[in-house]
Each structure stands twice: as C-alpha cells, then as structure tokens.
Coordinates of C-alpha atoms in Angstrom, one line a residue:
M1 CA 0.0 0.0 0.0
K2 CA 1.3 3.4 -0.9
T3 CA 2.1 5.9 1.9
R4 CA 0.4 9.3 1.8
R5 CA 3.8 10.9 1.0
D6 CA 4.1 8.5 -2.0
F7 CA 0.6 9.4 -3.1
L8 CA 1.0 13.1 -2.8
T9 CA 4.4 13.1 -4.5
Q10 CA 2.9 11.4 -7.6
A11 CA -0.6 12.8 -7.7
P12 CA -1.5 15.2 -10.5
L13 CA -1.5 18.8 -9.2
G14 CA -5.1 19.2 -10.2
L15 CA -6.1 16.7 -7.5
L16 CA -4.6 18.8 -4.6
G17 CA -7.7 20.9 -4.1
A18 CA -9.9 17.9 -4.3
M19 CA -7.9 16.2 -1.6
V20 CA -8.4 19.1 0.7
A21 CA -12.1 19.1 0.0
G22 CA -12.2 15.4 0.4
G23 CA -10.9 15.7 3.9
A24 CA -13.7 18.1 4.8
L25 CA -16.3 15.6 3.4
A26 CA -14.8 12.8 5.4
Q27 CA -15.5 14.7 8.6
T28 CA -19.2 15.0 7.7
G29 CA -19.5 11.3 6.9
E30 CA -19.8 11.7 3.1
N31 CA -17.7 9.7 0.7
P32 CA -14.2 11.0 0.3
A33 CA -12.7 11.8 -3.1
P34 CA -10.8 9.0 -4.7
G35 CA -7.2 8.8 -3.5
T36 CA -7.8 10.8 -0.3
P37 CA -5.6 9.4 2.5
P38 CA -7.4 8.0 5.5
P39 CA -7.9 10.1 8.6
G40 CA -4.9 10.5 10.8
S41 CA -2.4 10.4 7.9
P42 CA 0.6 12.7 8.6
G43 CA 1.6 15.7 6.5
A44 CA 4.2 15.5 3.8
F45 CA 6.6 17.7 1.9
N46 CA 5.8 18.5 -1.8
T47 CA 2.1 18.9 -1.2
A48 CA 1.7 22.7 -1.4
P49 CA -0.1 24.4 -4.3
P50 CA 2.2 25.0 -7.2
A51 CA 3.9 28.4 -7.2
G52 CA 6.8 30.2 -8.9
P53 CA 7.9 30.6 -12.6
K54 CA 7.9 27.9 -15.2
L55 CA 11.2 25.9 -15.0
T56 CA 13.1 23.7 -17.4
T57 CA 16.1 21.4 -16.9
A58 CA 18.2 24.2 -18.5
T59 CA 17.3 26.4 -15.5
F60 CA 19.0 24.0 -13.2
V61 CA 22.0 23.5 -15.5
E62 CA 22.7 27.2 -15.1
A63 CA 21.9 27.3 -11.3
E64 CA 24.3 24.4 -10.7
K65 CA 27.1 26.7 -11.9
L66 CA 26.4 29.2 -9.1
A67 CA 25.8 26.6 -6.4
Q68 CA 28.7 24.3 -7.6
V69 CA 26.7 21.1 -7.4
S70 CA 26.1 18.6 -10.1
M71 CA 22.9 16.7 -11.1
T72 CA 22.1 14.2 -13.7
E73 CA 19.5 14.9 -16.4
A74 CA 17.0 12.6 -14.6
Q75 CA 17.6 14.5 -11.3
R76 CA 17.1 17.8 -13.0
A77 CA 13.8 16.5 -14.5
M78 CA 12.7 15.5 -11.0
A79 CA 13.6 18.9 -9.6
V80 CA 11.6 20.7 -12.4
A81 CA 8.5 18.7 -11.5
N82 CA 9.1 19.0 -7.7
W83 CA 10.2 22.6 -7.3
P84 CA 6.7 24.3 -7.8
T85 CA 5.1 22.3 -5.1
S86 CA 8.0 21.8 -2.7
M87 CA 10.6 24.6 -2.8
A88 CA 8.8 27.6 -4.5
A89 CA 6.1 27.5 -1.8
L90 CA 8.8 28.4 0.8
L91 CA 9.0 31.8 -0.8
E92 CA 5.3 32.7 -0.2
R93 CA 6.2 35.0 2.7
R94 CA 7.8 37.2 0.1
T95 CA 6.0 36.4 -3.1
G96 CA 2.4 36.0 -1.8
P97 CA -0.4 35.5 -1.9
R98 CA 0.0 35.5 1.9
K99 CA 2.8 38.0 2.2
V100 CA 4.1 38.9 5.6
A101 CA 5.9 42.2 6.2
L102 CA 9.0 42.0 8.4
E103 CA 9.2 45.3 10.2
E104 CA 12.4 47.3 10.7
G105 CA 14.0 46.3 14.0
L106 CA 12.7 42.7 13.9
A107 CA 15.8 40.5 14.6
P108 CA 16.1 36.8 13.6
A109 CA 15.1 34.2 16.1
T110 CA 18.7 32.9 16.3
T111 CA 21.1 35.2 18.3
W112 CA 24.9 34.9 18.3
F113 CA 26.4 34.9 21.7
P114 CA 30.3 35.0 21.5
A115 CA 30.6 33.3 24.9
M116 CA 29.1 30.2 23.3
G117 CA 27.2 29.0 26.4
R118 CA 29.8 29.8 29.0
A119 CA 28.2 31.4 32.0
H120 CA 31.0 33.7 33.2
V121 CA 33.1 35.6 30.6
G122 CA 35.0 38.7 31.2
P123 CA 35.5 40.6 34.5
A124 CA 33.8 39.3 37.7
H125 CA 32.9 42.8 38.9
D126 CA 32.5 46.4 37.8
R127 CA 35.3 48.9 38.4
F128 CA 35.8 52.1 36.6
A129 CA 38.7 54.3 37.8
P130 CA 40.0 56.5 35.0
S131 CA 43.1 58.7 35.5
T132 CA 42.7 62.1 37.3
V133 CA 42.8 65.1 35.0
A134 CA 43.4 68.5 36.6
A135 CA 41.4 71.5 35.6
S136 CA 44.4 73.4 34.2
A137 CA 44.3 77.0 32.9
L138 CA 41.9 77.3 30.0
P139 CA 43.8 78.0 26.7
A140 CA 43.4 81.3 25.1
E141 CA 42.6 80.0 21.6
D142 CA 39.3 78.2 20.7
E143 CA 41.3 75.8 18.5
D144 CA 43.3 74.6 21.5
I145 CA 40.1 74.0 23.5
A146 CA 38.5 72.2 20.6
F147 CA 41.4 69.7 20.3
A148 CA 41.5 69.0 24.1
S149 CA 40.6 65.5 25.3
V150 CA 37.1 64.6 26.6
A151 CA 38.7 64.1 30.0
Q152 CA 40.2 67.6 29.9
L153 CA 37.1 69.2 28.7
G154 CA 35.1 67.5 31.4
A155 CA 37.5 68.8 34.1
W156 CA 37.2 72.4 32.8
I157 CA 33.4 72.1 32.7
H158 CA 33.2 70.5 36.2
A159 CA 35.4 73.2 37.6
R160 CA 33.3 75.8 35.8
K161 CA 36.2 77.2 33.9
L162 CA 34.3 76.4 30.7
T163 CA 30.6 76.3 30.0
S164 CA 29.0 73.7 27.8
T165 CA 27.4 76.6 25.8
R166 CA 30.7 78.1 24.9
L167 CA 32.2 74.8 24.0
T168 CA 29.2 73.9 21.9
K169 CA 29.4 77.1 20.0
I170 CA 33.1 76.5 19.4
Y171 CA 32.3 73.1 17.8
L172 CA 29.3 74.4 15.9
A173 CA 31.5 77.2 14.4
R174 CA 34.2 74.7 13.4
L175 CA 31.6 72.3 11.9
K176 CA 30.2 75.1 9.7
H177 CA 33.7 76.3 8.7
F178 CA 35.4 73.0 7.8
D179 CA 32.5 70.9 6.6
P180 CA 32.7 72.2 3.0
Q181 CA 36.2 70.7 2.9
L182 CA 35.4 67.4 4.6
R183 CA 31.7 66.8 3.8
C184 CA 31.4 65.0 7.2
V185 CA 28.1 66.5 8.3
I186 CA 24.7 65.3 7.2
T187 CA 22.6 67.2 9.6
L188 CA 23.8 70.1 11.8
C189 CA 21.8 70.0 15.1
E190 CA 22.4 73.6 16.1
D191 CA 19.2 74.5 17.9
H192 CA 19.0 71.1 19.6
A193 CA 22.7 71.4 20.7
L194 CA 22.3 74.8 22.2
A195 CA 19.2 73.8 24.1
Q196 CA 21.0 70.7 25.5
A197 CA 24.1 72.8 26.4
A198 CA 22.0 75.4 28.2
Q199 CA 20.3 72.7 30.2
A200 CA 23.7 71.2 31.1
D201 CA 25.0 74.6 32.3
K202 CA 21.9 75.1 34.4
E203 CA 22.2 71.6 36.0
I204 CA 26.0 72.0 36.7
A205 CA 25.5 75.5 38.2
A206 CA 22.9 73.9 40.5
G207 CA 25.3 71.3 41.6
H208 CA 23.9 68.4 39.6
Y209 CA 26.9 67.1 37.8
R210 CA 26.2 63.9 35.8
G211 CA 29.7 62.8 35.1
P212 CA 32.6 63.2 32.7
L213 CA 30.4 63.5 29.6
H214 CA 28.1 66.2 31.1
G215 CA 28.0 69.2 28.7
I216 CA 30.4 67.5 26.2
P217 CA 29.5 67.9 22.5
W218 CA 29.5 64.8 20.4
G219 CA 28.6 63.6 16.9
A220 CA 26.5 60.6 15.9
K221 CA 27.1 58.4 12.8
D222 CA 23.9 59.0 11.0
L223 CA 22.6 55.5 11.6
L224 CA 21.7 56.2 15.2
D225 CA 18.1 57.2 15.6
T226 CA 17.5 60.7 17.0
A227 CA 13.9 61.7 17.9
G228 CA 12.7 64.5 15.5
I229 CA 16.1 64.7 13.8
A230 CA 16.6 63.0 10.4
T231 CA 18.5 59.7 10.4
T232 CA 19.4 59.0 6.8
Y233 CA 21.8 56.0 6.8
G234 CA 23.7 58.2 4.3
A235 CA 21.6 56.7 1.5
E236 CA 19.4 58.4 -1.0
P237 CA 16.2 56.3 -0.3
F238 CA 16.4 57.2 3.4
R239 CA 17.4 60.9 3.2
H240 CA 14.1 62.1 4.6
R241 CA 13.7 59.4 7.2
M242 CA 12.6 60.9 10.5
P243 CA 12.6 58.7 13.6
K244 CA 10.1 59.2 16.4
D245 CA 12.3 57.9 19.2
D246 CA 15.9 58.1 20.2
G247 CA 18.0 54.9 19.8
A248 CA 19.4 53.3 23.0
V249 CA 22.9 54.8 22.7
T250 CA 21.5 58.3 21.9
R251 CA 19.3 57.9 25.0
K252 CA 22.2 56.8 27.2
L253 CA 24.3 59.8 26.1
N254 CA 21.4 62.1 26.7
E255 CA 21.2 60.7 30.2
A256 CA 24.9 61.3 30.6
G257 CA 24.3 65.0 29.8
A258 CA 26.3 64.9 26.5
V259 CA 25.3 67.4 23.8
L260 CA 24.5 66.2 20.2
V261 CA 25.9 68.8 17.7
A262 CA 25.7 66.9 14.4
K263 CA 24.6 63.7 12.6
L264 CA 27.8 62.7 10.8
S265 CA 28.3 61.0 7.5
L266 CA 28.7 57.4 6.7
G267 CA 29.2 55.6 3.5
A268 CA 25.7 54.8 2.2
L269 CA 24.2 51.9 4.3
A270 CA 27.5 51.6 6.1
L271 CA 29.9 50.9 3.3
N272 CA 33.0 53.0 2.6
D273 CA 32.9 56.8 2.6
I274 CA 30.6 58.0 -0.2
W275 CA 27.1 59.1 0.8
F276 CA 24.3 61.1 -1.0
G277 CA 26.1 64.4 -0.2
G278 CA 29.5 63.3 -1.7
Q279 CA 32.6 61.8 -0.4
T280 CA 33.8 62.4 3.2
M281 CA 37.5 63.4 3.1
N282 CA 40.5 62.7 5.3
P283 CA 41.6 65.9 7.1
W284 CA 45.3 64.7 6.8
L285 CA 45.1 64.4 3.0
L286 CA 42.1 66.2 1.5
K287 CA 42.5 64.5 -1.8
E288 CA 41.5 61.1 -0.4
G289 CA 38.4 59.7 1.3
A290 CA 38.2 59.3 5.1
S291 CA 37.6 55.6 4.6
G292 CA 34.5 54.0 6.1
S293 CA 32.0 53.4 6.9
S294 CA 32.3 55.6 10.1
A295 CA 33.8 58.2 7.8
G296 CA 32.2 61.3 9.3
P297 CA 32.9 60.3 13.0
A298 CA 36.6 59.7 12.2
S299 CA 37.0 62.8 10.0
A300 CA 35.2 65.2 12.3
T301 CA 37.0 63.9 15.4
A302 CA 40.4 64.1 13.8
A303 CA 39.7 67.7 12.7
G304 CA 38.6 68.8 16.1
L305 CA 35.0 69.4 15.1
V306 CA 33.5 67.3 17.9
A307 CA 34.9 66.1 21.3
F308 CA 34.0 62.5 20.4
A309 CA 31.7 60.5 18.1
I310 CA 29.9 57.3 17.9
G311 CA 30.7 55.0 15.1
S312 CA 29.8 51.4 14.2
E313 CA 31.6 48.4 12.9
T314 CA 30.4 45.3 11.1
Q315 CA 33.7 44.5 9.5
G316 CA 36.3 47.3 9.7
S317 CA 34.1 50.4 9.9
I318 CA 35.7 51.7 13.0
I319 CA 39.2 50.4 12.5
S320 CA 39.7 51.5 8.9
P321 CA 38.6 55.2 9.2
C322 CA 40.5 55.5 12.5
M323 CA 43.6 54.2 10.7
R324 CA 43.1 56.7 7.8
C325 CA 42.3 59.7 10.0
G326 CA 44.6 59.1 12.9
T327 CA 41.8 58.8 15.5
T328 CA 41.3 56.3 18.3
G329 CA 38.5 53.8 17.9
L330 CA 37.2 51.3 20.4
R331 CA 35.1 48.5 19.0
P332 CA 33.4 46.9 21.9
T333 CA 32.7 43.2 22.4
Y334 CA 29.6 42.1 20.5
G335 CA 26.7 42.5 22.8
R336 CA 28.4 45.1 25.1
V337 CA 26.5 48.1 23.7
P338 CA 22.8 47.9 22.8
R339 CA 22.0 48.6 19.2
T340 CA 18.3 49.4 19.6
G341 CA 17.4 52.3 17.2
A342 CA 20.5 51.8 15.1
M343 CA 20.5 50.8 11.4
T344 CA 20.8 47.0 11.0
L345 CA 23.3 45.7 8.5
C346 CA 24.1 42.4 10.1
W347 CA 22.3 41.3 13.2
T348 CA 25.1 39.0 14.4
M349 CA 28.0 41.3 13.7
D350 CA 26.9 45.0 14.1
K351 CA 28.6 46.8 17.0
L352 CA 28.5 50.5 18.2
G353 CA 31.6 52.1 19.7
P354 CA 33.3 55.4 20.4
I355 CA 35.8 57.3 18.3
A356 CA 37.9 59.9 20.0
R357 CA 41.4 61.5 20.1
S358 CA 42.8 59.5 23.0
V359 CA 42.5 56.1 24.5
E360 CA 41.0 56.9 27.8
D361 CA 38.3 59.1 26.2
T362 CA 37.0 56.0 24.4
L363 CA 36.7 54.2 27.8
L364 CA 34.8 57.2 29.3
V365 CA 32.3 57.0 26.5
L366 CA 32.0 53.2 26.6
N367 CA 31.2 53.3 30.3
A368 CA 28.2 55.6 29.4
I369 CA 26.8 53.6 26.5
R370 CA 27.3 50.0 27.7
G371 CA 24.5 47.9 29.1
T372 CA 21.3 46.1 27.9
D373 CA 18.2 47.2 26.2
P374 CA 15.0 45.2 25.6
G375 CA 15.1 46.0 21.9
D376 CA 18.4 44.2 21.4
S377 CA 18.3 40.5 22.3
A378 CA 22.1 40.3 21.9
S379 CA 22.9 42.9 24.5
V380 CA 24.3 41.5 27.7
P381 CA 24.9 42.9 31.2
A382 CA 28.6 42.3 31.2
H383 CA 30.9 44.0 33.8
L384 CA 33.5 46.6 32.8
D385 CA 36.8 46.6 34.7
Y386 CA 39.0 49.6 34.0
D387 CA 41.5 51.0 36.5
A388 CA 44.0 53.3 34.9
A389 CA 46.4 52.7 37.8
T390 CA 46.6 48.9 37.5
P391 CA 50.0 47.8 36.2
I392 CA 50.4 46.2 32.8
K393 CA 53.8 44.6 33.4
G394 CA 53.8 40.9 32.8
L395 CA 50.7 40.8 30.5
K396 CA 51.2 38.6 27.5
V397 CA 50.7 40.2 24.2
G398 CA 50.2 37.7 21.4
Y399 CA 51.4 38.3 17.8
F400 CA 51.4 36.3 14.6
P401 CA 55.1 36.1 13.4
G402 CA 54.3 35.7 9.7
W403 CA 51.8 38.6 9.7
M404 CA 54.4 40.9 11.2
K405 CA 56.9 40.2 8.4
E406 CA 54.6 40.9 5.4
A407 CA 52.2 43.5 4.1
P408 CA 50.0 45.1 5.3
A409 CA 52.4 45.3 8.4
T410 CA 54.9 48.1 8.4
D411 CA 57.9 49.0 10.5
L412 CA 55.5 50.8 12.8
D413 CA 53.7 47.6 13.6
R414 CA 57.0 45.9 14.4
A415 CA 58.1 48.9 16.5
A416 CA 54.9 48.8 18.5
L417 CA 55.7 45.2 19.5
D418 CA 59.1 46.4 20.7
Q419 CA 57.5 49.3 22.6
L420 CA 55.1 47.0 24.4
R421 CA 58.1 44.8 25.4
A422 CA 59.8 47.9 26.8
L423 CA 56.6 48.6 28.8
G424 CA 56.9 45.3 30.5
L425 CA 54.6 43.1 28.4
V426 CA 55.7 39.7 27.3
P427 CA 55.5 39.2 23.5
T428 CA 54.2 35.7 22.8
E429 CA 53.9 34.0 19.4
V430 CA 50.5 32.6 18.6
S431 CA 49.0 30.9 15.5
L432 CA 45.7 30.1 13.9
P433 CA 44.8 27.4 11.3
D434 CA 45.2 28.3 7.7
W435 CA 41.5 28.2 6.9
P436 CA 39.4 30.1 4.3
Y437 CA 38.1 32.7 6.7
D438 CA 36.5 34.8 3.9
D439 CA 33.9 32.0 3.6
L440 CA 32.4 33.5 6.7
N441 CA 31.3 36.5 4.7
V442 CA 28.4 34.4 3.4
L443 CA 26.8 35.3 6.8
L444 CA 27.5 39.0 6.3
F445 CA 26.2 39.2 2.8
A446 CA 23.1 37.1 3.5
E447 CA 22.1 39.1 6.6
A448 CA 22.7 42.4 4.9
A449 CA 20.6 41.4 1.9
A450 CA 17.9 40.3 4.3
A451 CA 18.1 43.6 6.2
F452 CA 17.5 45.5 3.0
E453 CA 15.3 43.1 1.1
E454 CA 12.6 45.5 0.4
L455 CA 15.1 48.1 -0.8
T456 CA 16.4 45.6 -3.3
L457 CA 13.2 44.0 -4.5
S458 CA 11.4 47.4 -4.9
G459 CA 14.2 48.8 -7.0
A460 CA 14.9 51.6 -4.6
A461 CA 18.5 50.5 -4.3
D462 CA 18.9 51.8 -7.9
Q463 CA 18.7 55.3 -6.5
M464 CA 21.9 55.0 -4.6
R465 CA 24.9 56.8 -6.0
V466 CA 27.4 54.0 -6.0
Q467 CA 26.5 51.2 -8.3
T468 CA 29.8 49.5 -8.6
P469 CA 30.3 45.7 -8.5
D470 CA 31.5 46.0 -4.9
G471 CA 28.7 48.4 -3.9
W472 CA 25.8 47.3 -1.7
P473 CA 23.1 47.4 -4.5
N474 CA 24.9 44.7 -6.5
L475 CA 26.0 42.7 -3.5
F476 CA 22.4 42.7 -2.2
R477 CA 21.2 41.4 -5.6
E478 CA 23.9 38.8 -5.8
S479 CA 23.2 37.6 -2.3
R480 CA 19.8 36.5 -3.3
F481 CA 21.5 33.6 -5.0
L482 CA 23.6 32.4 -2.0
S483 CA 22.9 28.9 -0.8
A484 CA 21.0 28.5 2.4
V485 CA 22.9 25.3 3.0
D486 CA 26.2 27.2 2.7
F487 CA 24.9 29.8 5.1
V488 CA 24.4 27.1 7.7
Q489 CA 27.8 25.6 7.0
A490 CA 29.4 29.0 7.3
D491 CA 27.6 29.4 10.7
R492 CA 29.1 26.1 11.8
L493 CA 32.5 27.2 10.6
R494 CA 32.0 30.4 12.7
R495 CA 31.7 28.3 15.8
K496 CA 34.8 26.4 14.9
V497 CA 36.7 29.6 14.4
A498 CA 35.4 31.0 17.7
K499 CA 36.7 28.0 19.5
E500 CA 40.1 28.6 17.9
M501 CA 40.0 32.2 19.1
E502 CA 39.0 31.1 22.5
R503 CA 42.1 28.9 22.5
V504 CA 44.4 31.7 21.3
M505 CA 43.0 34.2 23.8
G506 CA 43.5 31.6 26.6
E507 CA 47.2 31.8 25.9
V508 CA 47.6 35.6 26.0
D509 CA 46.0 38.6 27.5
L510 CA 45.6 40.5 24.2
L511 CA 46.8 40.5 20.7
L512 CA 48.8 43.0 18.6
V513 CA 47.8 42.8 14.9
P514 CA 48.3 44.9 11.8
S515 CA 45.1 46.9 11.7
L516 CA 44.1 46.0 8.2
R517 CA 45.0 42.4 8.1
D518 CA 42.1 40.8 6.3
E519 CA 42.0 37.5 8.2
M520 CA 41.8 39.2 11.6
M521 CA 39.3 41.8 10.4
V522 CA 37.0 38.9 9.5
I523 CA 37.8 36.6 12.4
S524 CA 37.6 39.1 15.2
N525 CA 34.3 40.7 14.0
M526 CA 32.8 37.2 13.5
T527 CA 33.8 36.0 17.0
G528 CA 32.9 39.3 18.6
Q529 CA 36.3 40.2 20.1
P530 CA 36.8 43.9 21.2
S531 CA 39.5 45.9 19.5
L532 CA 41.3 49.2 20.1
T533 CA 42.9 51.1 17.2
L534 CA 45.3 54.0 17.9
C535 CA 47.8 56.1 16.0
T536 CA 51.4 55.1 16.8
G537 CA 53.2 57.2 14.1
F538 CA 53.2 58.4 10.5
V539 CA 54.0 57.0 7.1
E540 CA 54.4 58.6 3.7
V541 CA 52.1 57.8 0.7
D542 CA 52.6 58.7 -2.9
Q543 CA 49.0 58.1 -4.1
V544 CA 45.6 58.4 -2.5
R545 CA 44.0 55.4 -1.0
S546 CA 40.5 54.0 -1.5
D547 CA 38.2 51.4 0.1
W548 CA 36.9 50.3 -3.3
A549 CA 38.1 47.5 -5.4
P550 CA 40.7 48.5 -8.0
D551 CA 39.2 49.8 -11.2
P552 CA 41.8 49.8 -14.1
S553 CA 39.7 52.3 -16.0
H554 CA 39.9 54.8 -13.1
P555 CA 43.3 54.4 -11.4
L556 CA 43.8 56.2 -8.1
P557 CA 45.6 59.5 -8.6
K558 CA 49.3 59.9 -7.8
L559 CA 50.5 62.7 -5.5
A560 CA 53.0 65.2 -6.7
K561 CA 55.2 64.4 -3.7
P562 CA 55.0 61.9 -0.8
H563 CA 52.5 63.0 1.9
R564 CA 52.8 62.3 5.6
V565 CA 49.7 60.6 7.1
P566 CA 48.8 58.8 10.3
Y567 CA 49.3 55.1 10.9
G568 CA 48.0 53.0 13.7
I569 CA 48.0 49.5 15.2
T570 CA 45.2 47.5 16.6
L571 CA 45.0 45.6 19.9
I572 CA 42.5 42.7 20.1
G573 CA 41.2 41.7 23.5
R574 CA 39.4 38.9 25.3
L575 CA 35.7 39.0 25.3
F576 CA 34.4 41.9 27.5
E577 CA 38.0 42.8 28.6
E578 CA 38.0 46.3 27.1
G579 CA 39.6 47.5 30.3
T580 CA 42.8 45.6 29.5
L581 CA 42.9 47.1 26.0
G582 CA 42.4 50.6 27.6
R583 CA 45.3 50.1 30.1
V584 CA 47.7 48.8 27.5
G585 CA 46.6 51.3 24.8
R586 CA 47.0 54.2 27.2
A587 CA 50.5 53.2 28.1
L588 CA 51.5 52.7 24.4
E589 CA 49.9 56.0 23.6
A590 CA 52.0 57.8 26.2
K591 CA 55.2 56.1 24.9
V592 CA 54.8 56.9 21.3
A593 CA 53.5 60.5 22.1
V594 CA 51.8 61.3 18.8
A595 CA 48.2 61.6 19.9
G596 CA 48.4 65.3 20.2
E597 CA 49.4 65.9 16.6
R598 CA 46.8 67.7 14.5
P599 CA 46.1 67.7 10.8
P600 CA 47.6 70.8 9.2
G601 CA 45.1 73.5 8.5
F602 CA 42.5 72.5 11.1

C-alpha cells in the first residue's frame, strides 16, 4: 500500500484541491474523493499548491554553476517537477499570496552569543577608575580648546572654567567652517545642541553634575536614531527618514548629559565613505576619502569638530577610518553596547563604539553607553573593569610572526611590539589554522541582503549613488543567489573559528595585529572580540587610498610628492575585557607620544 507521501508526490497537481475538499467531506460522513488518504495520515513535503515561474532542466543547468553542485538529467527533471510544489512555496512569505511584512528592527530568532554558552566571561565585577585630570588653565585659543581631550574638557566644565554653551558654540562654528572641505556632516543640530548645552550649564550650576560627559558635544554616525532629527543612513532612499524615538545609545548619552551637535556622514548603508552628499574626506590628506563606513565620525573627530563621536563596525568600519584619519577607535565586544534604534546591516556582527582623540576618552564613552536594552536581544549585562592605575607589566601580548613580516604590516607595527616589550609586556607567538576565513562572509552578505530586502526588491536601491560591483546594491542582488545550506555551513565554521580564538586568547591577555590584516578583520568581527585602534606614528604615501576594489579604467591619482599621514596599530582583547585594552593602549599612547598631533590647516 502506498504511503500518503508517495501518493502526494505522484498525484496530479489538479487533485490537490480535491484532496483538501475530500478531507472536509470525510469529517461529515460523506464519501471522500478517490485517493484521499485515511484520517490520521501525517503531512508531507511537496504537497503545497504550485507556485513560482515555469522551469526547465536548463534552469538547473545554469543554477548548478552558481551553487557548484552537479545533477544528472534525470535528477534535473525530478527537480523541475518538484520545485513548484516543494521549494517555491517556501517563498510565499515574500511572493504571496499570503505576504508577511517584516518590520524594521525585527531580529532573527537565532542570536549569536560570543561566549558560546559559558556562564562567566569577562570581569567578575564592575570597576571604573580613570586617571585624574586637573582643571588646568583654559587655553586662550578656541582651537586649542576644541582639540582637548574629553577628560580635559570635562575637568574644565566640572570646575566651571568652561561652559557647555561656549564649548558647543566652538564646535558648531568649526563644523560650519570646515564641513565644506570634509563633507562629514549630514545634519547640523544647532538649535538642539544649544538647548542641551543650556540645560547642562543650568544643572551644573545647580550642583547636579552627571559625570565626565556632562556638557560635552558629540557627533553621531547617521545611523543612530534621534527623535525628531533625520537619520538617513547616508543613502538616497532614506534621506528624509525621521525617527520618532531616540536609539538606545542616543538615550544613554542624553542621560549622561552629552550634547549632540551633528549627525555625521557614513558611506551609504554603512559601506565605505561615499554618501548622498558626496565623499567624506581625510583631514590629513584632503585628496582622499576618510575611509569608512564611520567616515564622518573619524574625519570630524580628527579635525577637532567634535569632542568624540559614535561609530559602528560590522567589518572594519571603526578600524579603517581611524587608521586613515589618525583617531582612536574602540570596537566593543559584540553585545556590550545595545543597538536598539541603530540601522541594522548584520544582526550577528553589528557593533556600536566610540571614536575619540585619546584612548581613555573611548573608555569614558564606553562606560556611558554600555548595558542592555529590551530592543536588542544580543545585548548583555557584562561587567567593565578599567582601572588606569593597574600595572600592565607581565601581561602577555600575542602576535602572529608571519603577519608581522609581510604587508600590510609596516615598521610601525614591528616597532609597536618592541615598545610594548619595553613597557613590560611579554610578546608571545600565537597561531591560527590556515582556513578560508573569507567563507564566513556568506553570513554578512546574506544578513545584509535580508536587512535590505525591500530596498532591493522594490528597485529603490537603484537610487543609490554607488552602483559598482562591490557596492551594496549589486551585493544585495547577488546575495539572493547564495545557498541557504552554505549559510548554515558558514555558521558552523563560525563556531569552529570562535573555538580557535578562545584557545588563542587563553594563551595571552591580548593581541597586537596589523590593523588592516584581512583575516583578523573577518575573524575578530565574527567572533565578537573587542578591539582598540590607535595612532602610533606616521607613514608617507605617494598616491591616494581607497576602500573600493581597484578599477583599471579609473586608477587612483598619484600625488606630486609623498605625503605624511597617520598610521595605527590594533589591539584585540578577550571578550568583554576592554579595560585591559584601555590600560595597555593608554601606556602605548603615552610612549609613542603622537596623539596630540593635529592635521595641518585644522
């Protein structure tokens, strides 16, 4: 006797409706239609109403080339007959007739937790003890005030040597003056900023001091929601987007008393440095882009247009612009900072973090924005342990010997290892398997394409300025053809890689890596490790640099003479141990003594 699955697989499609009707008749005692399975028969695959386009075996011949699988002609014929009732129906959520909208902010049911089930990861308690900064005499020049550290600005404000209103006006004036050169501002928040500054001054005068960020002006990468202030994602289809509520980080900085002066540029939808207003430029070399995607935050901070900024990173978007612009960027552990009300590119990789002009400033900001939020299921209540006075002598700093000998490493990377040794750290060789880590980008591309599905399918992505092969519009379209099976296999590889990083980080306290080493950029963002990027010196370049794939028809312009630009290294930490990165980074920053250098002309 045939099973119901056998029957349904072989039954003519025209009988499917009759079978359903027959089931209803059986319940009323009437005779069932011929071929109707008896009551209590289980469901089966390949029984849905037919859907999708007409297929031929030639369709699968071409599809096999993308998926890199092989079928016989008989297997292709079976797939042609089976697809409309088995696989195409799985797309009904998107194609209808029963479409289901997936609202912005709705995360997948599966959440990535870097701790991989371990109950206790990171510090066992909270401790935040930054260095003490004296309220020294206020400089005579506004420029010198603008380039002061967040800690110094906070000391002046707390001592009432400087008001938030005066400081805010200094930054607003600089934003207006220098933005035509840098194109780093999407929305100037002048009225909003002056109102927040006035409120801060009123509170401080009344003895209500909220902490080191009270009255400090900052800039937000324009993917952070701000109530009543446009949040555009830097992309043409969203340039008039007006959120009703503040995002979690915006709200936390409001609670800390910080003053939002500008929504800063990002490469459209968080890729590179070109947005609907143009290209954001590097203040150290105005002929080249600032790199991305946190282009505006890095450019504005480097030029002294804000005290600090909030950037984001999915894969390099804090590290790369900080390298280019000479700023300090802290990429927190995945889950450390809530992302509610921030643009989603990749649910399991997106991270929000501070960009500043000194290491300790990034810790001051991190302490204000960390924590959990109901809107972000990946956010965790991890402790932060940072004590500036705790010695670093004896800490093991891991490095990859091969990486330090070849590009993109430079003499400055090798010098940083020697400088850490001189500070009392113990350089320790480490290694990782030679695996195809770029395979993990299946996860990034698939999640990003899902996050912007409607933009792609509606054709609105065609409005975006950059339509290159390596731009998001094309990558979103191509990602529709990625294999779901390969996605799962990449996710399994991710866990395997995370276990390897757990082993490596069990051998050392932190890693020193060339900032732009591709493998570590992918690995550390996939495993969720925190990173700290800081300027340690300068190099000379003879042509402008770009984030985009080389285009032989449009070669990058050469410079008339070599140009001096910043160069930085990156420290990678154990999960939730940003405090260790801060202590080591602060010591290295003091030793190399270049953090105070300013881009000429700003």
